Amino acid sequence: MPAFRLSFRALLLLSVLVLAYAIPKPDDEEAVADDALHTPLDHDSDGEKHFEGEHHNKQYDHEAFLGEDEAKTFDQLPPEESKRRLGLIVDRIDEDKDGFVTLSELKRWIEYTQRRYIDEDVGRMWKIHNPYNNDTISWEAYRDNVYGFLDTMSQEEIENDEHNLSFKRLVKRDRRRWGVADKDLDDKLTREEFTAFLHPEDHPTMKDIVLTETIEDIDSDGDGKINVDEYIADMYRNSEPNDEEPEWVKSEREGFAKFRDTNGDGYMDREEVRTWIVPKDFDHAESEAKHLVFEADTDEDEKLTKEEILEKYDVFVGSQATDFGEALARHDEF
Ligand SMILES: *[C@@H]1O[C@H](CO)[C@@H](O)[C@H](O)[C@H]1NC(C)=O
Ligand SMILES: *[C@@H]1O[C@H](CO)[C@@H](O)[C@H](O)[C@H]1NC(C)=O
């Protein structure tokens, strides 16, 4: 599972990579919605956020369990059909065919869906950006492919259009990330290096750049550290300046002081952000597997039968609560 939240930022980047489509302005509803939803594909700390507080995100479970692409497919299916398919998946997860899905079988399955998603995603991107299937992709070829349109514009056109400006910032960011992913320093990326570039969250060598990018994204006043307002703004924006904040936002504020700003100086510095987004010894697949067992294990024997899973099918694959607007409206129920 790509550990990044499908944040405004990530969406932005993905969209740029694929479509170069217009960037939603930060005050667009969609962008706000996306931030507010704060899906746990965030900052490499997905699992942690996922389990933070009472907020629980079903879409996240679905993606962990099915893989991101599959989850979307399942979202379109009528309940009966998704139950039928879920049954088939359960048979596959139960590797030793003893009729029970154990924690470790579930964990291996989740790891498998993560790998599959990343492999397929990188495969798609590799084709798009490297149509002749060279051994490597050069930065120039990549840049021309994704951002070449900027070259056809005058400086003025770029400066006067905030979308174009965002693209310019993205070029810089991509360039820097490219450099970190490029292990052998030839400025070209092999498929393996390209995987690190596209999915840095899974690469130990990319942790620092992920950290840097995260801080830059949230640190709107540019002082290199994150204050509580910046922290909150990353997940929630008032639609009206004077609206009262919902309860969950208030508790996030308290959480900042209690858990994030551990040295109590009013800011999250780089090390505190690191602890937040790259928690040590956190095994995402394992905690997700535990969570799913907890949700579905009706007889509390710490393993799941097919019946138990189908009974709670919406936790695993159901389309309910995956409707974006509705999910948002019910944010405080997660
Ligand atoms: C692949 O190789 C050709 C020929 O050397 C080159 O023109 C092209 O830019 C390369 N493609 C990428 C994506 O690097
Ligand atoms: C960049 O700016 C130009 C001129 O304002 C505009 O026509 C164009 O649509 C913008 N491009 C993007 C991708 O936003």
mmCIF file of C-alpha atoms and ligand atoms in Angstrom:
data_model
loop_
_atom_site.group_PDB
_atom_site.id
_atom_site.type_symbol
_atom_site.label_atom_id
_atom_site.label_comp_id
_atom_site.label_asym_id
_atom_site.label_seq_id
_atom_site.Cartn_x
_atom_site.Cartn_y
_atom_site.Cartn_z
ATOM 1 C CA MET A 1 0.000 0.000 0.000
ATOM 2 C CA PRO A 2 1.463 3.330 -0.866
ATOM 3 C CA ALA A 3 1.666 4.849 2.508
ATOM 4 C CA PHE A 4 0.919 8.315 1.301
ATOM 5 C CA ARG A 5 -2.410 9.679 1.933
ATOM 6 C CA LEU A 6 -4.167 10.383 -1.295
ATOM 7 C CA SER A 7 -3.785 13.928 -0.268
ATOM 8 C CA PHE A 8 -4.301 17.000 -2.251
ATOM 9 C CA ARG A 9 -0.574 16.886 -2.782
ATOM 10 C CA ALA A 10 -0.385 13.283 -3.804
ATOM 11 C CA LEU A 11 -3.393 13.593 -6.028
ATOM 12 C CA LEU A 12 -1.808 16.592 -7.527
ATOM 13 C CA LEU A 13 1.347 14.764 -8.290
ATOM 14 C CA LEU A 14 -0.361 11.663 -9.572
ATOM 15 C CA SER A 15 -2.632 13.692 -11.749
ATOM 16 C CA VAL A 16 0.253 15.593 -13.135
ATOM 17 C CA LEU A 17 2.098 12.416 -13.873
ATOM 18 C CA VAL A 18 -0.779 10.876 -15.700
ATOM 19 C CA LEU A 19 -2.860 13.588 -17.177
ATOM 20 C CA ALA A 20 -1.310 16.916 -16.490
ATOM 21 C CA TYR A 21 -4.802 17.997 -15.645
ATOM 22 C CA ALA A 22 -5.662 21.317 -14.104
ATOM 23 C CA ILE A 23 -4.744 21.507 -10.467
ATOM 24 C CA PRO A 24 -7.647 22.175 -8.180
ATOM 25 C CA LYS A 25 -7.155 25.460 -6.444
ATOM 26 C CA PRO A 26 -6.597 25.005 -2.746
ATOM 27 C CA ASP A 27 -9.913 26.642 -2.047
ATOM 28 C CA ASP A 28 -11.783 24.372 -4.401
ATOM 29 C CA GLU A 29 -14.226 22.234 -2.584
ATOM 30 C CA GLU A 30 -12.604 19.119 -3.823
ATOM 31 C CA ALA A 31 -9.236 20.082 -2.479
ATOM 32 C CA VAL A 32 -10.641 21.034 0.870
ATOM 33 C CA ALA A 33 -12.632 17.861 0.923
ATOM 34 C CA ASP A 34 -9.591 15.821 0.247
ATOM 35 C CA ASP A 35 -7.598 17.468 2.942
ATOM 36 C CA ALA A 36 -10.405 17.317 5.392
ATOM 37 C CA LEU A 37 -10.970 13.662 4.815
ATOM 38 C CA HIS A 38 -7.391 13.133 5.763
ATOM 39 C CA THR A 39 -7.310 9.677 4.442
ATOM 40 C CA PRO A 40 -4.527 7.848 6.103
ATOM 41 C CA LEU A 41 -2.481 7.351 3.002
ATOM 42 C CA ASP A 42 -0.690 10.221 4.505
ATOM 43 C CA HIS A 43 2.912 10.985 5.087
ATOM 44 C CA ASP A 44 4.146 7.496 5.371
ATOM 45 C CA SER A 45 2.338 7.264 8.641
ATOM 46 C CA ASP A 46 -0.820 5.968 7.224
ATOM 47 C CA GLY A 47 -1.356 3.310 9.755
ATOM 48 C CA GLU A 48 -0.715 5.591 12.604
ATOM 49 C CA LYS A 49 -3.153 8.176 11.387
ATOM 50 C CA HIS A 50 -5.497 5.483 10.468
ATOM 51 C CA PHE A 51 -5.811 4.460 14.050
ATOM 52 C CA GLU A 52 -5.604 7.889 15.478
ATOM 53 C CA GLY A 53 -8.408 8.824 17.752
ATOM 54 C CA GLU A 54 -11.831 7.566 16.945
ATOM 55 C CA HIS A 55 -11.645 8.426 13.322
ATOM 56 C CA HIS A 56 -11.641 5.437 11.213
ATOM 57 C CA ASN A 57 -11.512 5.386 7.504
ATOM 58 C CA LYS A 58 -13.185 2.499 5.762
ATOM 59 C CA GLN A 59 -11.880 3.366 2.366
ATOM 60 C CA TYR A 60 -8.463 2.843 3.811
ATOM 61 C CA ASP A 61 -9.308 -0.659 4.934
ATOM 62 C CA HIS A 62 -10.640 -1.424 1.514
ATOM 63 C CA GLU A 63 -7.501 -0.209 -0.153
ATOM 64 C CA ALA A 64 -5.244 -2.090 2.204
ATOM 65 C CA PHE A 65 -7.239 -5.233 1.735
ATOM 66 C CA LEU A 66 -7.884 -5.075 -1.991
ATOM 67 C CA GLY A 67 -5.240 -2.783 -3.339
ATOM 68 C CA GLU A 68 -6.106 0.679 -4.485
ATOM 69 C CA ASP A 69 -7.287 -0.223 -7.970
ATOM 70 C CA GLU A 70 -9.324 -3.187 -6.862
ATOM 71 C CA ALA A 71 -10.978 -1.138 -4.149
ATOM 72 C CA LYS A 72 -12.273 1.211 -6.794
ATOM 73 C CA THR A 73 -13.651 -1.688 -8.812
ATOM 74 C CA PHE A 74 -15.395 -3.116 -5.792
ATOM 75 C CA ASP A 75 -16.888 0.260 -5.032
ATOM 76 C CA GLN A 76 -18.866 -0.008 -8.237
ATOM 77 C CA LEU A 77 -20.277 -3.460 -7.545
ATOM 78 C CA PRO A 78 -23.646 -4.319 -6.079
ATOM 79 C CA PRO A 79 -23.375 -5.850 -2.574
ATOM 80 C CA GLU A 80 -24.161 -9.394 -3.698
ATOM 81 C CA GLU A 81 -21.450 -9.390 -6.295
ATOM 82 C CA SER A 82 -18.844 -7.910 -4.006
ATOM 83 C CA LYS A 83 -19.708 -10.538 -1.390
ATOM 84 C CA ARG A 84 -19.294 -13.269 -3.961
ATOM 85 C CA ARG A 85 -15.901 -11.954 -5.001
ATOM 86 C CA LEU A 86 -14.890 -11.440 -1.405
ATOM 87 C CA GLY A 87 -15.622 -15.118 -0.818
ATOM 88 C CA LEU A 88 -13.206 -16.031 -3.605
ATOM 89 C CA ILE A 89 -10.554 -13.773 -2.139
ATOM 90 C CA VAL A 90 -10.988 -15.339 1.288
ATOM 91 C CA ASP A 91 -10.254 -18.746 -0.250
ATOM 92 C CA ARG A 92 -7.010 -17.374 -1.591
ATOM 93 C CA ILE A 93 -5.985 -15.745 1.677
ATOM 94 C CA ASP A 94 -6.500 -18.982 3.558
ATOM 95 C CA GLU A 95 -3.234 -20.411 2.301
ATOM 96 C CA ASP A 96 -3.271 -23.640 4.263
ATOM 97 C CA LYS A 97 -6.949 -24.193 3.491
ATOM 98 C CA ASP A 98 -7.878 -24.961 7.077
ATOM 99 C CA GLY A 99 -11.006 -22.853 6.871
ATOM 100 C CA PHE A 100 -9.562 -20.007 8.937
ATOM 101 C CA VAL A 101 -7.918 -16.781 7.978
ATOM 102 C CA THR A 102 -5.233 -16.108 10.550
ATOM 103 C CA LEU A 103 -3.543 -12.860 11.386
ATOM 104 C CA SER A 104 -0.384 -13.820 9.540
ATOM 105 C CA GLU A 105 -2.282 -14.980 6.449
ATOM 106 C CA LEU A 106 -4.104 -11.683 6.424
ATOM 107 C CA LYS A 107 -0.891 -9.757 6.880
ATOM 108 C CA ARG A 108 0.775 -11.566 3.993
ATOM 109 C CA TRP A 109 -2.256 -10.841 1.843
ATOM 110 C CA ILE A 110 -2.140 -7.136 2.646
ATOM 111 C CA GLU A 111 1.562 -7.025 1.850
ATOM 112 C CA TYR A 112 0.840 -8.792 -1.414
ATOM 113 C CA THR A 113 -1.861 -6.314 -2.449
ATOM 114 C CA GLN A 114 0.491 -3.436 -1.657
ATOM 115 C CA ARG A 115 3.241 -4.884 -3.801
ATOM 116 C CA ARG A 116 0.816 -5.669 -6.579
ATOM 117 C CA TYR A 117 -0.551 -2.158 -6.584
ATOM 118 C CA ILE A 118 2.881 -0.583 -6.695
ATOM 119 C CA ASP A 119 4.128 -2.962 -9.395
ATOM 120 C CA GLU A 120 1.144 -2.263 -11.574
ATOM 121 C CA ASP A 121 1.328 1.439 -11.015
ATOM 122 C CA VAL A 122 5.018 1.588 -11.833
ATOM 123 C CA GLY A 123 4.391 -0.624 -14.862
ATOM 124 C CA ARG A 124 1.815 1.815 -16.185
ATOM 125 C CA MET A 125 4.050 4.805 -15.580
ATOM 126 C CA TRP A 126 7.055 3.087 -17.058
ATOM 127 C CA LYS A 127 5.143 2.541 -20.294
ATOM 128 C CA ILE A 128 3.879 6.090 -20.411
ATOM 129 C CA HIS A 129 7.237 7.689 -19.761
ATOM 130 C CA ASN A 130 9.401 5.180 -21.536
ATOM 131 C CA PRO A 131 7.530 4.006 -24.615
ATOM 132 C CA TYR A 132 10.630 2.406 -26.180
ATOM 133 C CA ASN A 133 11.296 0.479 -23.017
ATOM 134 C CA ASN A 134 14.892 1.677 -22.647
ATOM 135 C CA ASP A 135 16.747 0.393 -19.619
ATOM 136 C CA THR A 136 16.453 3.785 -18.024
ATOM 137 C CA ILE A 137 14.457 7.010 -18.204
ATOM 138 C CA SER A 138 16.431 10.191 -18.515
ATOM 139 C CA TRP A 139 15.403 13.242 -16.535
ATOM 140 C CA GLU A 140 15.070 15.252 -19.743
ATOM 141 C CA ALA A 141 12.710 12.727 -21.293
ATOM 142 C CA TYR A 142 10.652 12.587 -18.137
ATOM 143 C CA ARG A 143 10.566 16.311 -17.709
ATOM 144 C CA ASP A 144 9.594 16.942 -21.330
ATOM 145 C CA ASN A 145 6.889 14.361 -21.117
ATOM 146 C CA VAL A 146 5.306 15.656 -17.943
ATOM 147 C CA TYR A 147 6.088 19.350 -17.901
ATOM 148 C CA GLY A 148 7.106 20.086 -21.473
ATOM 149 C CA PHE A 149 4.056 22.260 -21.955
ATOM 150 C CA LEU A 150 5.641 24.853 -19.673
ATOM 151 C CA ASP A 151 8.262 25.488 -22.347
ATOM 152 C CA THR A 152 5.658 26.730 -24.762
ATOM 153 C CA MET A 153 4.638 29.501 -22.369
ATOM 154 C CA SER A 154 6.158 32.842 -21.761
ATOM 155 C CA GLN A 155 7.508 33.680 -18.347
ATOM 156 C CA GLU A 156 4.638 36.084 -17.934
ATOM 157 C CA GLU A 157 2.008 33.494 -18.733
ATOM 158 C CA ILE A 158 3.529 31.239 -16.147
ATOM 159 C CA GLU A 159 3.788 33.927 -13.484
ATOM 160 C CA ASN A 160 0.212 35.020 -14.041
ATOM 161 C CA ASP A 161 -1.369 31.646 -13.671
ATOM 162 C CA GLU A 162 -1.364 29.961 -10.330
ATOM 163 C CA HIS A 163 -1.798 26.536 -11.900
ATOM 164 C CA ASN A 164 1.268 27.067 -14.000
ATOM 165 C CA LEU A 165 3.137 28.260 -10.950
ATOM 166 C CA SER A 166 2.170 25.100 -9.112
ATOM 167 C CA PHE A 167 3.520 23.093 -11.997
ATOM 168 C CA LYS A 168 6.760 24.981 -11.787
ATOM 169 C CA ARG A 169 7.034 24.101 -8.132
ATOM 170 C CA LEU A 170 6.276 20.501 -8.961
ATOM 171 C CA VAL A 171 9.075 20.402 -11.510
ATOM 172 C CA LYS A 172 11.508 21.513 -8.836
ATOM 173 C CA ARG A 173 10.239 18.999 -6.381
ATOM 174 C CA ASP A 174 10.324 16.176 -8.921
ATOM 175 C CA ARG A 175 13.831 17.157 -9.898
ATOM 176 C CA ARG A 176 15.028 16.971 -6.340
ATOM 177 C CA ARG A 177 13.260 13.678 -5.676
ATOM 178 C CA TRP A 178 14.663 12.314 -8.927
ATOM 179 C CA GLY A 179 18.139 13.092 -7.682
ATOM 180 C CA VAL A 180 17.587 11.163 -4.475
ATOM 181 C CA ALA A 181 16.070 8.172 -6.272
ATOM 182 C CA ASP A 182 18.992 8.094 -8.699
ATOM 183 C CA LYS A 183 21.301 5.841 -6.693
ATOM 184 C CA ASP A 184 24.059 5.469 -9.263
ATOM 185 C CA LEU A 185 24.033 9.189 -10.044
ATOM 186 C CA ASP A 186 23.785 8.954 -13.815
ATOM 187 C CA ASP A 187 20.673 11.171 -13.792
ATOM 188 C CA LYS A 188 18.685 8.360 -15.338
ATOM 189 C CA LEU A 189 16.377 6.082 -13.446
ATOM 190 C CA THR A 190 16.248 2.346 -13.810
ATOM 191 C CA ARG A 191 12.919 0.739 -13.194
ATOM 192 C CA GLU A 192 13.926 0.090 -9.614
ATOM 193 C CA GLU A 193 15.008 3.685 -9.099
ATOM 194 C CA PHE A 194 11.853 4.882 -10.812
ATOM 195 C CA THR A 195 9.851 2.849 -8.321
ATOM 196 C CA ALA A 196 11.581 4.694 -5.488
ATOM 197 C CA PHE A 197 10.793 7.944 -7.228
ATOM 198 C CA LEU A 198 7.106 7.201 -7.665
ATOM 199 C CA HIS A 199 6.589 5.420 -4.351
ATOM 200 C CA PRO A 200 9.191 6.848 -2.022
ATOM 201 C CA GLU A 201 7.205 5.849 1.035
ATOM 202 C CA ASP A 202 8.400 2.278 0.698
ATOM 203 C CA HIS A 203 12.066 3.015 0.288
ATOM 204 C CA PRO A 204 14.378 3.465 3.225
ATOM 205 C CA THR A 205 16.661 5.709 1.186
ATOM 206 C CA MET A 206 13.782 8.029 0.388
ATOM 207 C CA LYS A 207 12.655 8.640 3.950
ATOM 208 C CA ASP A 208 14.464 11.925 4.293
ATOM 209 C CA ILE A 209 13.094 13.403 1.124
ATOM 210 C CA VAL A 210 9.601 12.319 2.112
ATOM 211 C CA LEU A 211 10.146 14.102 5.395
ATOM 212 C CA THR A 212 11.393 17.239 3.681
ATOM 213 C CA GLU A 213 8.486 17.313 1.248
ATOM 214 C CA THR A 214 5.972 16.766 4.004
ATOM 215 C CA ILE A 215 7.335 19.626 6.066
ATOM 216 C CA GLU A 216 7.384 21.926 3.048
ATOM 217 C CA ASP A 217 3.799 21.069 2.264
ATOM 218 C CA ILE A 218 2.512 21.829 5.715
ATOM 219 C CA ASP A 219 4.849 24.651 6.683
ATOM 220 C CA SER A 220 2.975 27.491 5.036
ATOM 221 C CA ASP A 221 4.960 30.292 6.687
ATOM 222 C CA GLY A 222 8.192 28.696 5.571
ATOM 223 C CA ASP A 223 10.028 28.792 8.901
ATOM 224 C CA GLY A 224 11.012 25.150 8.603
ATOM 225 C CA LYS A 225 8.855 23.909 11.446
ATOM 226 C CA ILE A 226 5.184 23.238 11.921
ATOM 227 C CA ASN A 227 2.964 25.099 14.327
ATOM 228 C CA VAL A 228 -0.412 23.908 15.453
ATOM 229 C CA ASP A 229 -2.343 26.022 12.947
ATOM 230 C CA GLU A 230 -0.333 24.655 10.062
ATOM 231 C CA TYR A 231 -0.836 21.167 11.418
ATOM 232 C CA ILE A 232 -4.587 21.678 11.542
ATOM 233 C CA ALA A 233 -4.761 23.440 8.185
ATOM 234 C CA ASP A 234 -3.264 20.340 6.604
ATOM 235 C CA MET A 235 -6.331 18.353 7.593
ATOM 236 C CA TYR A 236 -9.092 20.865 7.917
ATOM 237 C CA ARG A 237 -10.053 24.233 6.572
ATOM 238 C CA ASN A 238 -12.986 26.296 7.681
ATOM 239 C CA SER A 239 -15.364 26.952 4.882
ATOM 240 C CA GLU A 240 -16.215 30.230 6.633
ATOM 241 C CA PRO A 241 -13.476 31.951 8.586
ATOM 242 C CA ASN A 242 -15.629 32.206 11.692
ATOM 243 C CA ASP A 243 -17.124 28.756 11.651
ATOM 244 C CA GLU A 244 -16.643 26.858 14.829
ATOM 245 C CA GLU A 245 -14.304 23.921 14.487
ATOM 246 C CA PRO A 246 -15.794 20.451 14.740
ATOM 247 C CA GLU A 247 -14.926 18.375 17.779
ATOM 248 C CA TRP A 248 -12.476 16.137 15.981
ATOM 249 C CA VAL A 249 -10.448 19.171 14.971
ATOM 250 C CA LYS A 250 -10.348 20.376 18.557
ATOM 251 C CA SER A 251 -9.070 17.034 19.669
ATOM 252 C CA GLU A 252 -6.447 17.122 16.921
ATOM 253 C CA ARG A 253 -5.311 20.429 18.384
ATOM 254 C CA GLU A 254 -4.948 18.856 21.799
ATOM 255 C CA GLY A 255 -3.211 15.913 20.152
ATOM 256 C CA PHE A 256 -0.645 18.268 18.692
ATOM 257 C CA ALA A 257 0.382 19.514 22.123
ATOM 258 C CA LYS A 258 0.233 16.072 23.718
ATOM 259 C CA PHE A 259 1.757 13.783 21.140
ATOM 260 C CA ARG A 260 3.361 15.747 18.336
ATOM 261 C CA ASP A 261 5.183 18.628 19.931
ATOM 262 C CA THR A 262 6.964 16.411 22.392
ATOM 263 C CA ASN A 263 9.470 18.992 23.597
ATOM 264 C CA GLY A 264 6.686 21.484 24.184
ATOM 265 C CA ASP A 265 8.212 24.429 22.318
ATOM 266 C CA GLY A 266 5.057 25.056 20.303
ATOM 267 C CA TYR A 267 6.381 23.574 17.077
ATOM 268 C CA MET A 268 6.999 20.260 15.464
ATOM 269 C CA ASP A 269 10.583 20.314 14.372
ATOM 270 C CA ARG A 270 12.081 17.941 11.844
ATOM 271 C CA GLU A 271 12.684 15.170 14.356
ATOM 272 C CA GLU A 272 9.205 15.459 15.767
ATOM 273 C CA VAL A 273 7.753 15.323 12.270
ATOM 274 C CA ARG A 274 9.878 12.263 11.622
ATOM 275 C CA THR A 275 8.444 10.509 14.651
ATOM 276 C CA TRP A 276 5.010 11.407 13.424
ATOM 277 C CA ILE A 277 5.268 10.256 9.846
ATOM 278 C CA VAL A 278 7.893 7.536 10.038
ATOM 279 C CA PRO A 279 7.163 5.867 13.338
ATOM 280 C CA LYS A 280 9.857 3.424 14.330
ATOM 281 C CA ASP A 281 8.967 -0.237 14.209
ATOM 282 C CA PHE A 282 5.554 0.441 12.840
ATOM 283 C CA ASP A 283 4.376 -2.370 10.647
ATOM 284 C CA HIS A 284 1.551 -1.074 8.567
ATOM 285 C CA ALA A 285 0.406 -4.434 7.181
ATOM 286 C CA GLU A 286 0.408 -5.992 10.592
ATOM 287 C CA SER A 287 -1.580 -3.284 12.269
ATOM 288 C CA GLU A 288 -4.079 -3.234 9.443
ATOM 289 C CA ALA A 289 -4.428 -7.010 9.673
ATOM 290 C CA LYS A 290 -4.960 -6.780 13.429
ATOM 291 C CA HIS A 291 -7.544 -4.135 12.914
ATOM 292 C CA LEU A 292 -9.482 -6.217 10.398
ATOM 293 C CA VAL A 293 -9.400 -9.269 12.655
ATOM 294 C CA PHE A 294 -10.620 -7.130 15.533
ATOM 295 C CA GLU A 295 -13.491 -5.801 13.443
ATOM 296 C CA ALA A 296 -14.714 -9.163 12.185
ATOM 297 C CA ASP A 297 -13.788 -11.722 14.822
ATOM 298 C CA THR A 298 -17.233 -12.251 16.263
ATOM 299 C CA ASP A 299 -16.370 -15.337 18.327
ATOM 300 C CA GLU A 300 -13.057 -13.854 19.491
ATOM 301 C CA ASP A 301 -10.865 -16.809 18.642
ATOM 302 C CA GLU A 302 -8.354 -14.515 16.904
ATOM 303 C CA LYS A 303 -8.924 -15.950 13.474
ATOM 304 C CA LEU A 304 -11.621 -15.415 10.917
ATOM 305 C CA THR A 305 -13.947 -17.800 9.177
ATOM 306 C CA LYS A 306 -15.351 -16.986 5.794
ATOM 307 C CA GLU A 307 -18.726 -16.428 7.450
ATOM 308 C CA GLU A 308 -17.269 -13.875 9.850
ATOM 309 C CA ILE A 309 -15.655 -12.015 6.990
ATOM 310 C CA LEU A 310 -18.741 -12.029 4.791
ATOM 311 C CA GLU A 311 -20.800 -10.918 7.748
ATOM 312 C CA LYS A 312 -18.639 -7.788 7.979
ATOM 313 C CA TYR A 313 -18.115 -7.493 4.263
ATOM 314 C CA ASP A 314 -18.439 -3.727 4.301
ATOM 315 C CA VAL A 315 -15.338 -3.488 6.477
ATOM 316 C CA PHE A 316 -13.377 -5.353 3.839
ATOM 317 C CA VAL A 317 -14.836 -4.332 0.514
ATOM 318 C CA GLY A 318 -18.324 -2.900 0.794
ATOM 319 C CA SER A 319 -19.209 0.140 -1.179
ATOM 320 C CA GLN A 320 -20.964 1.844 1.689
ATOM 321 C CA ALA A 321 -19.047 4.788 3.116
ATOM 322 C CA THR A 322 -16.809 4.892 0.129
ATOM 323 C CA ASP A 323 -18.869 7.541 -1.520
ATOM 324 C CA PHE A 324 -16.595 10.480 -1.199
ATOM 325 C CA GLY A 325 -19.135 13.140 -0.378
ATOM 326 C CA GLU A 326 -20.938 10.990 2.065
ATOM 327 C CA ALA A 327 -17.761 9.858 3.688
ATOM 328 C CA LEU A 328 -16.858 13.454 4.192
ATOM 329 C CA ALA A 329 -20.184 14.411 5.621
ATOM 330 C CA ARG A 330 -19.768 11.654 8.142
ATOM 331 C CA HIS A 331 -16.180 12.337 8.881
ATOM 332 C CA ASP A 332 -16.627 12.369 12.618
ATOM 333 C CA GLU A 333 -18.019 8.875 12.587
ATOM 334 C CA PHE A 334 -14.874 7.212 11.391
HETATM 335 C C1 LIG B 1 15.165 6.055 -25.034
HETATM 336 O O1 LIG B 1 16.243 6.043 -25.917
HETATM 337 C C2 LIG B 1 16.131 6.905 -27.028
HETATM 338 C C3 LIG B 1 17.299 6.661 -27.935
HETATM 339 O O2 LIG B 1 18.509 6.785 -27.246
HETATM 340 C C4 LIG B 1 16.066 8.349 -26.538
HETATM 341 O O3 LIG B 1 15.898 9.237 -27.615
HETATM 342 C C5 LIG B 1 14.882 8.493 -25.592
HETATM 343 O O4 LIG B 1 14.855 9.799 -25.054
HETATM 344 C C6 LIG B 1 14.983 7.471 -24.483
HETATM 345 N N1 LIG B 1 13.778 7.530 -23.670
HETATM 346 C C7 LIG B 1 13.791 7.814 -22.374
HETATM 347 C C8 LIG B 1 12.463 7.817 -21.718
HETATM 348 O O5 LIG B 1 14.788 8.077 -21.718
HETATM 349 C C1 LIG B 2 -0.883 28.393 -17.920
HETATM 350 O O1 LIG B 2 -1.175 29.755 -18.150
HETATM 351 C C2 LIG B 2 -1.760 30.024 -19.418
HETATM 352 C C3 LIG B 2 -1.904 31.524 -19.546
HETATM 353 O O2 LIG B 2 -2.500 32.089 -18.400
HETATM 354 C C4 LIG B 2 -3.089 29.292 -19.527
HETATM 355 O O3 LIG B 2 -3.661 29.525 -20.823
HETATM 356 C C5 LIG B 2 -2.858 27.809 -19.357
HETATM 357 O O4 LIG B 2 -4.085 27.131 -19.361
HETATM 358 C C6 LIG B 2 -2.132 27.536 -18.034
HETATM 359 N N1 LIG B 2 -1.794 26.137 -17.996
HETATM 360 C C7 LIG B 2 -2.181 25.324 -17.026
HETATM 361 C C8 LIG B 2 -1.775 23.899 -17.192
HETATM 362 O O5 LIG B 2 -2.828 25.670 -16.071
#
